[in-house]
Every structure is written in structure tokens, then in C-alpha cells.
Tab-separated table of C-alpha atoms and ligand atoms in Angstrom:
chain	number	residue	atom	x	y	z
A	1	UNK	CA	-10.603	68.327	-21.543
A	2	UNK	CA	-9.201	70.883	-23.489
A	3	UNK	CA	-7.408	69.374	-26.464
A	4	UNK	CA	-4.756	71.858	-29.432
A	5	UNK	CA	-5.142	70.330	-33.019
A	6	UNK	CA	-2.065	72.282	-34.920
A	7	UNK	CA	-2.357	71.257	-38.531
A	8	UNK	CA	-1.772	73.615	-41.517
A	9	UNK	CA	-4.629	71.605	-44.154
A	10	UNK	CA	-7.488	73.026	-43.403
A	11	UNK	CA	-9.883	70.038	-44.717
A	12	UNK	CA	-7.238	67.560	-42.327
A	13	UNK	CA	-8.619	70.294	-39.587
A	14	UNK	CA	-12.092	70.168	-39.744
A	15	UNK	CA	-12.164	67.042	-39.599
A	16	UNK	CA	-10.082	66.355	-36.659
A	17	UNK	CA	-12.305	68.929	-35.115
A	18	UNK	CA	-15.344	67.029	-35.818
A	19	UNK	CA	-14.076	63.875	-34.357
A	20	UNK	CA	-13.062	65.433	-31.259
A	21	UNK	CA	-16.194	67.785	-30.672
A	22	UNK	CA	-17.823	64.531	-30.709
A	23	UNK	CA	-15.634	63.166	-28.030
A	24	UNK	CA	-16.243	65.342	-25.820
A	25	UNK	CA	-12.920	67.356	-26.469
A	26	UNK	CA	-12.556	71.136	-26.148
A	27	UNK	CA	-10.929	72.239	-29.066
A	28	UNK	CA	-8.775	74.857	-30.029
A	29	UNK	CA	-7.385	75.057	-33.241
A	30	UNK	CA	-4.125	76.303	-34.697
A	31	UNK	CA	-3.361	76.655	-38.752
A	32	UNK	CA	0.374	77.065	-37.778
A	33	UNK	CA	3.148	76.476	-35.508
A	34	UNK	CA	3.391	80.272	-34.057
A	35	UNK	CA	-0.221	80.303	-33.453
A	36	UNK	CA	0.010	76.391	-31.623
A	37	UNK	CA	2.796	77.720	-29.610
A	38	UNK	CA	0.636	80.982	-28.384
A	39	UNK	CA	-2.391	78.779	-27.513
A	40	UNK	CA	-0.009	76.492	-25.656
A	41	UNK	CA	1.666	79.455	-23.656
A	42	UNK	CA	-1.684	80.570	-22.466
A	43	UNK	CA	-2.435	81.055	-18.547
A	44	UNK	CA	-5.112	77.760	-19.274
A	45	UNK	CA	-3.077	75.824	-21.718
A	46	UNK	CA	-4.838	72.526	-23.219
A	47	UNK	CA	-3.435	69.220	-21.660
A	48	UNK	CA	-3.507	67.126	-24.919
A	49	UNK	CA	-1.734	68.367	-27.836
A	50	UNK	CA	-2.115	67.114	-31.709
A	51	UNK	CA	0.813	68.116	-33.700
A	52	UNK	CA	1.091	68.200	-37.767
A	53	UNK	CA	5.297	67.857	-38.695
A	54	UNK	CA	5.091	70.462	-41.090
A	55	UNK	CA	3.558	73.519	-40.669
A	56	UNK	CA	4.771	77.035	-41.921
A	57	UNK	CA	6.631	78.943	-38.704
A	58	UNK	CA	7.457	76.306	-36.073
A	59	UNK	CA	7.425	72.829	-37.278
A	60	UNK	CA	5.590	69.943	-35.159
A	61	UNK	CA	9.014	68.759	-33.428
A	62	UNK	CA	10.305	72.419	-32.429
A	63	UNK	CA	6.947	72.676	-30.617
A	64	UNK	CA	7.568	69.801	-28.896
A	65	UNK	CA	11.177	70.570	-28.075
A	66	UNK	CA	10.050	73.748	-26.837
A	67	UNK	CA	7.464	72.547	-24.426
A	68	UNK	CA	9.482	69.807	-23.458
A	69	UNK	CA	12.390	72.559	-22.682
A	70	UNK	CA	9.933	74.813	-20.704
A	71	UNK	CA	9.142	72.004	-18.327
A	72	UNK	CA	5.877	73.567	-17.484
A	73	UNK	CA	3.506	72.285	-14.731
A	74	UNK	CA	0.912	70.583	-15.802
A	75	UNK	CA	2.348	67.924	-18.267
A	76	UNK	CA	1.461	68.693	-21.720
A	77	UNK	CA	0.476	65.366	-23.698
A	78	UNK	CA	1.885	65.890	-26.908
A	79	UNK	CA	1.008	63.136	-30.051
A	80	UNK	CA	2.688	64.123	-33.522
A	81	UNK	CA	0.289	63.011	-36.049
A	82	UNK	CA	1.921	63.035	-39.589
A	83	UNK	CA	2.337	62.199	-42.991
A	84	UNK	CA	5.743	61.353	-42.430
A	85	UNK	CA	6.164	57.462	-42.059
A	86	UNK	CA	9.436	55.433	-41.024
A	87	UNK	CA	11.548	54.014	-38.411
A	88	UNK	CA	13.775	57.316	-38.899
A	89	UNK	CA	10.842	59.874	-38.485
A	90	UNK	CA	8.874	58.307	-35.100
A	91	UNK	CA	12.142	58.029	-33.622
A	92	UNK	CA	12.821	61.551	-34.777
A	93	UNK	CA	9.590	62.997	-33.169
A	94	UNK	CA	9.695	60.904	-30.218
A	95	UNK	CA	13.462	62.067	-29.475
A	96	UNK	CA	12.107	65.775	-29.742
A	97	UNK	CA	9.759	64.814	-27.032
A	98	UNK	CA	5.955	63.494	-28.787
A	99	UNK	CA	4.629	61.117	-26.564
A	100	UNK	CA	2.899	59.263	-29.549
A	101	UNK	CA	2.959	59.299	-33.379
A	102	UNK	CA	0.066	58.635	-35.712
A	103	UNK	CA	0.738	58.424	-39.113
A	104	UNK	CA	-1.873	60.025	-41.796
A	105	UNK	CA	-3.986	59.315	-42.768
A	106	UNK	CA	-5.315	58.028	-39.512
A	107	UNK	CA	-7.786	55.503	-38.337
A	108	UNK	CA	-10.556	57.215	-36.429
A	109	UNK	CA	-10.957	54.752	-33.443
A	110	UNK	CA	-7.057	54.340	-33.483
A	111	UNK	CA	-7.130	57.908	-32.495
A	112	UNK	CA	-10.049	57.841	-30.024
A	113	UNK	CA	-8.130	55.103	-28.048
A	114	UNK	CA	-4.574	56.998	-27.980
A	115	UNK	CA	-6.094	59.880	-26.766
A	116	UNK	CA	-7.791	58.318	-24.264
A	117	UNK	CA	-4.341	56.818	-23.210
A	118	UNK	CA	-2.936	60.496	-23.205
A	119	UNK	CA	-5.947	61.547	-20.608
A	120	UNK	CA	-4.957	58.653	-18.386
A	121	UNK	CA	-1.394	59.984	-18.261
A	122	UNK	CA	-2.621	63.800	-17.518
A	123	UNK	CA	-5.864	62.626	-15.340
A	124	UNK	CA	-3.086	60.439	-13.442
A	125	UNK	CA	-0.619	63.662	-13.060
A	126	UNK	CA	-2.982	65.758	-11.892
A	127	UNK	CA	-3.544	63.206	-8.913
A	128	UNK	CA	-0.085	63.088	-8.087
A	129	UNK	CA	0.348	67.163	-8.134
A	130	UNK	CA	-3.095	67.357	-6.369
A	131	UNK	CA	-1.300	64.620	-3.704
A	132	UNK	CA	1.619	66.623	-3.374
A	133	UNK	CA	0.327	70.007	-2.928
A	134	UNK	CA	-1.759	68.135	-0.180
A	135	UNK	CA	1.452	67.358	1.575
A	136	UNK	CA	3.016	69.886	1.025
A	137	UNK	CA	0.245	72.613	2.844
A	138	UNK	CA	-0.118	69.686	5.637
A	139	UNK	CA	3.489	69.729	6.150
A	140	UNK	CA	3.608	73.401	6.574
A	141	UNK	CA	0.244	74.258	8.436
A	142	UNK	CA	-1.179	73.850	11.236
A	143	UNK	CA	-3.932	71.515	10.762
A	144	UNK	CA	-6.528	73.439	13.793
A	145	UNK	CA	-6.169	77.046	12.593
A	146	UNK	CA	-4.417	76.861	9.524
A	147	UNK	CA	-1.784	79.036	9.804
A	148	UNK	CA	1.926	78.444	9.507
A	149	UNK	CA	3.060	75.543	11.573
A	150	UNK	CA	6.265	76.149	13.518
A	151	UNK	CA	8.974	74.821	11.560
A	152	UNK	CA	7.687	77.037	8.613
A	153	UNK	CA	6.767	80.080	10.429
A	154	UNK	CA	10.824	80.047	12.028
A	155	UNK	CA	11.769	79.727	7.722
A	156	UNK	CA	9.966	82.735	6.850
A	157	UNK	CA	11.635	84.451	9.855
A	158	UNK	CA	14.414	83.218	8.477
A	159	UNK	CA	14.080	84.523	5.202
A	160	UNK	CA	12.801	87.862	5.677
A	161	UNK	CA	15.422	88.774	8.003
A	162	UNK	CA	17.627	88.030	5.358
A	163	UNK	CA	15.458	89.981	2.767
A	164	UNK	CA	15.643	93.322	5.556
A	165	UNK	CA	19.449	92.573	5.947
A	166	UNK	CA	19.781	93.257	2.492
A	167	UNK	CA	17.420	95.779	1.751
A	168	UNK	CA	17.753	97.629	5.045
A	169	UNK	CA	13.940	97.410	5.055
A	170	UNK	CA	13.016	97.285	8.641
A	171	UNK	CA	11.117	94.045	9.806
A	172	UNK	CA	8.870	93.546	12.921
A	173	UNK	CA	7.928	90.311	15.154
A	174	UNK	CA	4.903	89.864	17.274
A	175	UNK	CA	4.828	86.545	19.899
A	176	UNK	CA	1.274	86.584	20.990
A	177	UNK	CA	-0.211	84.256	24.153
A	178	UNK	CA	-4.274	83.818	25.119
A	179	UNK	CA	-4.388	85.147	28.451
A	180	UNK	CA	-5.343	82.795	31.030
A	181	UNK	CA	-5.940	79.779	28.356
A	182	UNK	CA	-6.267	76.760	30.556
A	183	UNK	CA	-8.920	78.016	32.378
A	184	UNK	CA	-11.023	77.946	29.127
A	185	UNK	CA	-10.112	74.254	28.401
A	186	UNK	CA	-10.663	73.680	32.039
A	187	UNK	CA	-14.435	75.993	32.036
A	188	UNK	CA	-15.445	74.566	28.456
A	189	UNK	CA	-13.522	71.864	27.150
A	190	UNK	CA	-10.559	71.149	24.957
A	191	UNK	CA	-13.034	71.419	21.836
A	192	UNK	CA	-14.120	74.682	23.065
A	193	UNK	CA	-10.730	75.366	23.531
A	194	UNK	CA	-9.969	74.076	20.223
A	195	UNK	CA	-12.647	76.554	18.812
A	196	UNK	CA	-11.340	79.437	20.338
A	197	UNK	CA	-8.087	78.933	18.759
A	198	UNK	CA	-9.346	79.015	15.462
A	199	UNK	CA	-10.870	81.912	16.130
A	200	UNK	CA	-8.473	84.359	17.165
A	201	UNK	CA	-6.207	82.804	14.729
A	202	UNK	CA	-8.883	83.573	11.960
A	203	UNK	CA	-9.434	87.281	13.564
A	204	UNK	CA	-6.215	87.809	13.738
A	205	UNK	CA	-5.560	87.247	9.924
A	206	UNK	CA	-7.841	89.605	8.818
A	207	UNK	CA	-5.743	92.298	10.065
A	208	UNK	CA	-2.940	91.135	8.296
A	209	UNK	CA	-1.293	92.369	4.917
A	210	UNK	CA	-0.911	89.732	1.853
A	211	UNK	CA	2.683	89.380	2.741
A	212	UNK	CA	2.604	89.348	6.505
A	213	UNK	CA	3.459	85.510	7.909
A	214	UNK	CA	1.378	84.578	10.464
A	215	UNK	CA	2.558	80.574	12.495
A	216	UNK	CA	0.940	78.865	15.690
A	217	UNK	CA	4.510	79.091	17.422
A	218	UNK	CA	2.877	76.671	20.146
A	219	UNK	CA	0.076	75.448	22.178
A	220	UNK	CA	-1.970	78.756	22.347
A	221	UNK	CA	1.189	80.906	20.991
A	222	UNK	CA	1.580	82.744	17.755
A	223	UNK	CA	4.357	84.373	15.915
A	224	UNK	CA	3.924	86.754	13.145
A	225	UNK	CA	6.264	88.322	11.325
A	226	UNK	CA	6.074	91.302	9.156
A	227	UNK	CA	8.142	92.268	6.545
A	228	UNK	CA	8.401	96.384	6.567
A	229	UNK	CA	7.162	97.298	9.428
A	230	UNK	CA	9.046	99.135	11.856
A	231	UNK	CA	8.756	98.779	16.303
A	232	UNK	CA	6.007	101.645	16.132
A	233	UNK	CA	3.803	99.776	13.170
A	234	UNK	CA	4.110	96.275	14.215
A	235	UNK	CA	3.204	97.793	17.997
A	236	UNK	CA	0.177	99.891	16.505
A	237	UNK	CA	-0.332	96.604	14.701
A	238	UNK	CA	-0.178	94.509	18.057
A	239	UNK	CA	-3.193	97.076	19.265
A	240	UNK	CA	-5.448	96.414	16.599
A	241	UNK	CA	-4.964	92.460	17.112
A	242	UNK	CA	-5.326	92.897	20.822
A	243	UNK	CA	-8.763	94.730	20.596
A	244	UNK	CA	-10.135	92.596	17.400
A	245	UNK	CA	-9.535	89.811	20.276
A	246	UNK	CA	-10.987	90.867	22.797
A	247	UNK	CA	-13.252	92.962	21.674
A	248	UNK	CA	-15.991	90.220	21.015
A	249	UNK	CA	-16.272	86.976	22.769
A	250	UNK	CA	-16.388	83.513	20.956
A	251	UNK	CA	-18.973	81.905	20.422
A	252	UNK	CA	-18.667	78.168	20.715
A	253	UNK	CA	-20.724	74.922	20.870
A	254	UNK	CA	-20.063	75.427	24.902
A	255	UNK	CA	-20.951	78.708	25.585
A	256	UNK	CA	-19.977	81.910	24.654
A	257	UNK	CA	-16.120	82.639	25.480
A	258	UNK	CA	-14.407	86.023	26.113
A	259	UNK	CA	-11.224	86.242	25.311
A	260	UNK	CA	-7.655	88.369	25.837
A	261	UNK	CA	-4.533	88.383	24.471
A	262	UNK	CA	-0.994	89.620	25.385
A	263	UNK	CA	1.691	90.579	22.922
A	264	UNK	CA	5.145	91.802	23.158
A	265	UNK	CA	6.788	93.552	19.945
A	266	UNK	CA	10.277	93.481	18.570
A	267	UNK	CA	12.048	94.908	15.395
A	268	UNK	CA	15.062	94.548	13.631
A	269	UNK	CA	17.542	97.383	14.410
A	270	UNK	CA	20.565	98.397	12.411
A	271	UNK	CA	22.797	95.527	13.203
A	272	UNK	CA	21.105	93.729	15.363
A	273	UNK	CA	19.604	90.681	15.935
A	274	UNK	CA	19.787	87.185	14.408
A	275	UNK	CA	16.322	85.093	14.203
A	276	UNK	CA	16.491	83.718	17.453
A	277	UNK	CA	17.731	86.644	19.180
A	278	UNK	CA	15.097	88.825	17.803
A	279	UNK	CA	12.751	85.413	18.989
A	280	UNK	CA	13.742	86.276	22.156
A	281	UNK	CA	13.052	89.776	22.203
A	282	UNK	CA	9.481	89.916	21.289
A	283	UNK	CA	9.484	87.050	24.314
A	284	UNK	CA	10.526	88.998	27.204
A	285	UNK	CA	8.251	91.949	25.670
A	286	UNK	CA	5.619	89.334	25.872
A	287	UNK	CA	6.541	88.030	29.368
A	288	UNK	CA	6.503	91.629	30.338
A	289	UNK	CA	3.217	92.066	28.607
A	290	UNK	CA	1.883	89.131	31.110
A	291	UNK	CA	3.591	90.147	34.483
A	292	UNK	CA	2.036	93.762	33.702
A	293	UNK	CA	-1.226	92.442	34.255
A	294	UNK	CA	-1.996	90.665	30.773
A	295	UNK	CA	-4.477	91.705	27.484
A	296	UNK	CA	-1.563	93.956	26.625
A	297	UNK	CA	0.856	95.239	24.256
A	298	UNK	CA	4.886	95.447	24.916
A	299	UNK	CA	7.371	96.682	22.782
A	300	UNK	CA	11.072	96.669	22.446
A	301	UNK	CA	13.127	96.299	25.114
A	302	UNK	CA	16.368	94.288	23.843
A	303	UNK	CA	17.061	90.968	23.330
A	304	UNK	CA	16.653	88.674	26.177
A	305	UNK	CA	19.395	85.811	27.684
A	306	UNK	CA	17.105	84.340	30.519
A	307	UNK	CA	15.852	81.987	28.255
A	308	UNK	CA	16.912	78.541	27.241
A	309	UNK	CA	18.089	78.208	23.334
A	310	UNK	CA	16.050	75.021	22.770
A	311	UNK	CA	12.820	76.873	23.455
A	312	UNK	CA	13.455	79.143	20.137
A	313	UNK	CA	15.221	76.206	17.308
A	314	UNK	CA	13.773	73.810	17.179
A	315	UNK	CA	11.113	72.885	18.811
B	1	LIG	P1	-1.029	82.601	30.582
B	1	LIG	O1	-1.967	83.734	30.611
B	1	LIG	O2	0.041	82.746	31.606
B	1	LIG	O3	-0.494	82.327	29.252
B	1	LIG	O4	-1.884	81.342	31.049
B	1	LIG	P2	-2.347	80.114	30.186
B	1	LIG	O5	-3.358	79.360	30.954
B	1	LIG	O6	-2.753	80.588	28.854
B	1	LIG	O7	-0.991	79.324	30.015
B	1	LIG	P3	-0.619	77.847	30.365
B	1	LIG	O8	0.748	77.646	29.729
B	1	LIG	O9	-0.739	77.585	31.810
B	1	LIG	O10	-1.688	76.964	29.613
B	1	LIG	C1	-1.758	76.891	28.240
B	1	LIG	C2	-2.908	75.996	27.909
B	1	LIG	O11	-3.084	75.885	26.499
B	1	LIG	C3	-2.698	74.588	28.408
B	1	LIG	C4	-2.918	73.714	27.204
B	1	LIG	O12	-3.696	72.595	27.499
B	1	LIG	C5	-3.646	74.619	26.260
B	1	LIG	N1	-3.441	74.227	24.889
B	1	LIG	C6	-2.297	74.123	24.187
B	1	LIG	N2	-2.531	73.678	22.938
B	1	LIG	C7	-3.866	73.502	22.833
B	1	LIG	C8	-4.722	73.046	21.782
B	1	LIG	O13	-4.304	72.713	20.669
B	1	LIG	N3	-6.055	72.992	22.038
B	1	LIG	C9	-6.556	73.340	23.261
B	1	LIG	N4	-7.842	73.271	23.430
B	1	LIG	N5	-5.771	73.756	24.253
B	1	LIG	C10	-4.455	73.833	24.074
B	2	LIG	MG1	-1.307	81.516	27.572
């Protein structure tokens, strides 16, 4: 673990450096508070922190306020080890937000064990982040292909439309359906089934730009929405995804699977549509797409009122 010593006396420093190299520790040093504070602003800022009061540009406890202001993700363990003794001073540094105080000059073992306390209190925060970032991508994604789940795919709708509002930026929509999708759960099995939809969800990614959203709308459904692009790109767009899908079969566990896909298109226009009415839109394109035969593109063609709300929010 990477581990800051910030302390002015350079004997003081060497020596701290010694104990920690033995440790295990990465260290990096600092002979003054400017210098700590770069080295602690870095992209891959050390988790523990040892902080000398008084050092010439920032002190020890305007370093700690300063982190402690910043609020930064990852937790920064900070430990103020001084010459500085008293009731008055601990509470001083601890106020400006130290985590611990050692007073010099210190015992050696007292300061393996502290720090050893400090990398239980970041090992245990990185658990919890790593928990919650688990969540949170599980609450948004759709566990089979990993794309945007539903909920979260309607939200970025949601908030590009009100990014193209603004910017007049035009935006398009894509709802996509596998053609004919039952009959390859019913010729090969849901896991086949299962495999195709990873698939085409992973083909159909790799035509994507960065900031494209791409969601599993439903069953064997996807919605994609893309920011800039006007009816003509997101249909030229629909094209490429159509042929990348059923261009190749494939290939699963079961057998090897051909498959199509049909797409309808729809774009913002002027002042036109709201999410769901723009939802709708790509829809009947897409119903269009199917009664003209299916593994094909339609574009445009107004919003539709034929069908129900509840189909488009929520779920
Ligand atoms: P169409 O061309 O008209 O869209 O025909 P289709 O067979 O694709 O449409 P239909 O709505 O009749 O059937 C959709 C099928 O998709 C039925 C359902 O079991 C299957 N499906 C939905 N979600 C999943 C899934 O997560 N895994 C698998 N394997 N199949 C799924
Ligand atoms: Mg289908």
C-alpha cells in the first residue's frame, strides 16, 4: 500500500522511510506541505498519510483540512505525527480532520500497529465502494447481455432528450426485435436462446459510438438511443446493425443459429416529441418494419396512438 511521509527533518525522514520500506509500505516522500499536497492530488494518490505539524508552506493540519474538504473517493487515512504534545494540540489536529496522532519521538511498534489499524479502515472502504459499485452496475444492467436494463435505458432517454432540447442537437432512437425469436428457443433451447441474445447484443455494440446508450427494452427487444444523430444517421446506423446481425449466424452450444433483426427509426424533430412519444414512434416504424416482411429497417413516420401508455413507462 502506498503510504505519504510529509516531514520537513530530513534525518526524522529517513528514518520513517526505513521503517516503512521494511513494512512493506510504498513510500513517497514529501520535505514540505506544497509538495505533500501535490503527491496527494495525484490521479493514484497514497491511502495512508503521515503528517509532520510544522512544515514550511502548508502546515500538517491545513493538509488535513484540505483533504478532508475535498471529500475525495477513496478515503485518505491521515495520522499527524508530531512534536507537539497536549490535550489542546490532539484535539486540535483531530478537529482539522487526522484520524490519529503520534507524538515524537515515536515508538517504532506503536507505529507499526496504528498503521495497520489505518489499512483496516481503507482495506474495509474499499470493500464497501467495491460492494456498491457492484450494485450499482447490477441495478442498472441487464445481467444476460449487459447492456442497459430498462429502467436505465428510459433515464438516458430521458436525459438526452433534454440535453437535444437544449442544445437543438438532433437525437435519434432505434427499437430493435429478433425476427421470429421463439422459434429459436423452441428449435434450440432457452440457453441457446439465451446465447443468441448476448450475441447480437455484443455485435450490436461494436457499432456503437462511446456515447451512444444501448438497453434490453424487453424480452428479445432493444432500445438505443443516440445522442446527435439525425433520422438519416440513426437509419444508416439501423443498416449497419441489421447486416452485422444477420450477416453471420451464431454459433451456440446447440447448433449454429442464423439470425435477423427488424428495426424501426425515429428522431427528434423541432418541437416534437416527449420520451414516450418519440418511444412510440420508433415502435410503429418497427411494427411496420415486421408487417413489411421482417430483417428490415423503418424510419420515421410520426408518433403513434394505437398503443397502450403502460407498454412505454414503466414497465
Ligand atoms: P417476431 O418476429 O414477431 O418478433 O416474433 P418473435 O417470435 O420474436 O416474438 P414473440 O413475441 O412471439 O416471442 C418472443 C420470444 O422471446 C418469446 C420469449 O420466450 C423469448 N424471450 C424473451 N426473453 C428471453 C430471454 O431472456 N431468453 C430467451 N432465451 N428467450 C427469451
Ligand atoms: Mg421478436
Amino acid at each position: 500500500m502506498k503510504i505519504l511521509i510529509a516531514e520537513d527533518d530530513k534525518v526524522s525522514r529517513r528514518l520513517l522511510e526505513a521503517h516503512l520500506g521494511k513494512w512493506g509500505y510504498q513510500v513517497e516522500a514529501a520535505g514540505d506541505g506544497e509538495e505533500a499536497w501535490r503527491l496527494l492530488q495525484s490521479a493514484d494518490p497514497p491511502r495512508l498519510a503521515i503528517l509532520d505539524w510544522m512544515m514550511p508552506g502548508l502546515d500538517g493540519t491545513e493538509i488535513c483540512r484540505r483533504v478532508r474538504s475535498e471529500g475525495r473517493e477513496p478515503y485518505t487515512y491521515l495520522i499527524m505525527l508530531t512534536a507537539l504534545t497536549g490535550e489542546e494540540n490532539v484535539c486540535e489536529g483531530m478537529e482539522a480532520g487526522a484520524d490519529d496522532y503520534l507524538t515524537k519521538p515515536f515508538r517504532v511498534n506503536e507505529l507499526r500497529v496504528r498503521l495497520r489499524a489505518g489499512r483496516r479502515i481503507v482495506d474495509l472502504q474499499d470493500e464497501l465502494i467495491a460492494a456498491r459499485d457492484a450494485l450499482g452496475i447490477k441495478a442498472s444492467h441487464d445481467p444476460l447481455t449487459g447492456l442497459w436494463n430498462h429502467e436505465e435505458i428510459l433515464c438516458s432517454l430521458q436525459r438526452e432528450l433534454a440535453r437535444a432540447r437544449r442544445s437543438g442537437e438532433p437525437l435519434g432512437v432505434i427499437m430493435a426485435d429478433l425476427d421470429h425469436f421463439k422459434q429459436v428457443n423452441d428449435g434450440f433451447g432457452h440457453q441457446a436462446g439465451d446465447a443468441v441474445l448476448h450475441a447480437v447484443a455484443a455485435r450490436m455494440l461494436e457499432h456503437l459510438r462511446p456515447y451512444d446508450a444501448a438497453g434490453r427494452y424487453g424480452g428479445e427487444e432493444f432500445l438505443l438511443v443516440l445522442p446527435g444523430c439525425d433520422l438519416r444517421n440513426a437509419e444508416a446506423l439501423a443498416e449497419r446493425l441489421r447486416l452485422s446481425i444477420c450477416g453471420s449466424p451464431v454459433e451456440t452450444s446447440e447448433g449454429v443459429i442464423p439470425v435477423t433483426l427488424s428495426l424501426g427509426v425515429a428522431a427528434l424533430a423541432g418541437e416534437e416529441p416527449d420520451a414516450a412519444a418519440l418511444i412510440r414512434a420508433a415502435d410503429r416504424a418497427l411494427y411496420r418494419a415486421k408487417e413489411k416482411g421482417r430483417n428490415r429497417v423503418e424510419a420515421g413516420g410520426g408518433a403513434a396512438t394505437h398503443l397502450a401508455p403502460q407498454r412505454i413507462f414503466p414497465r
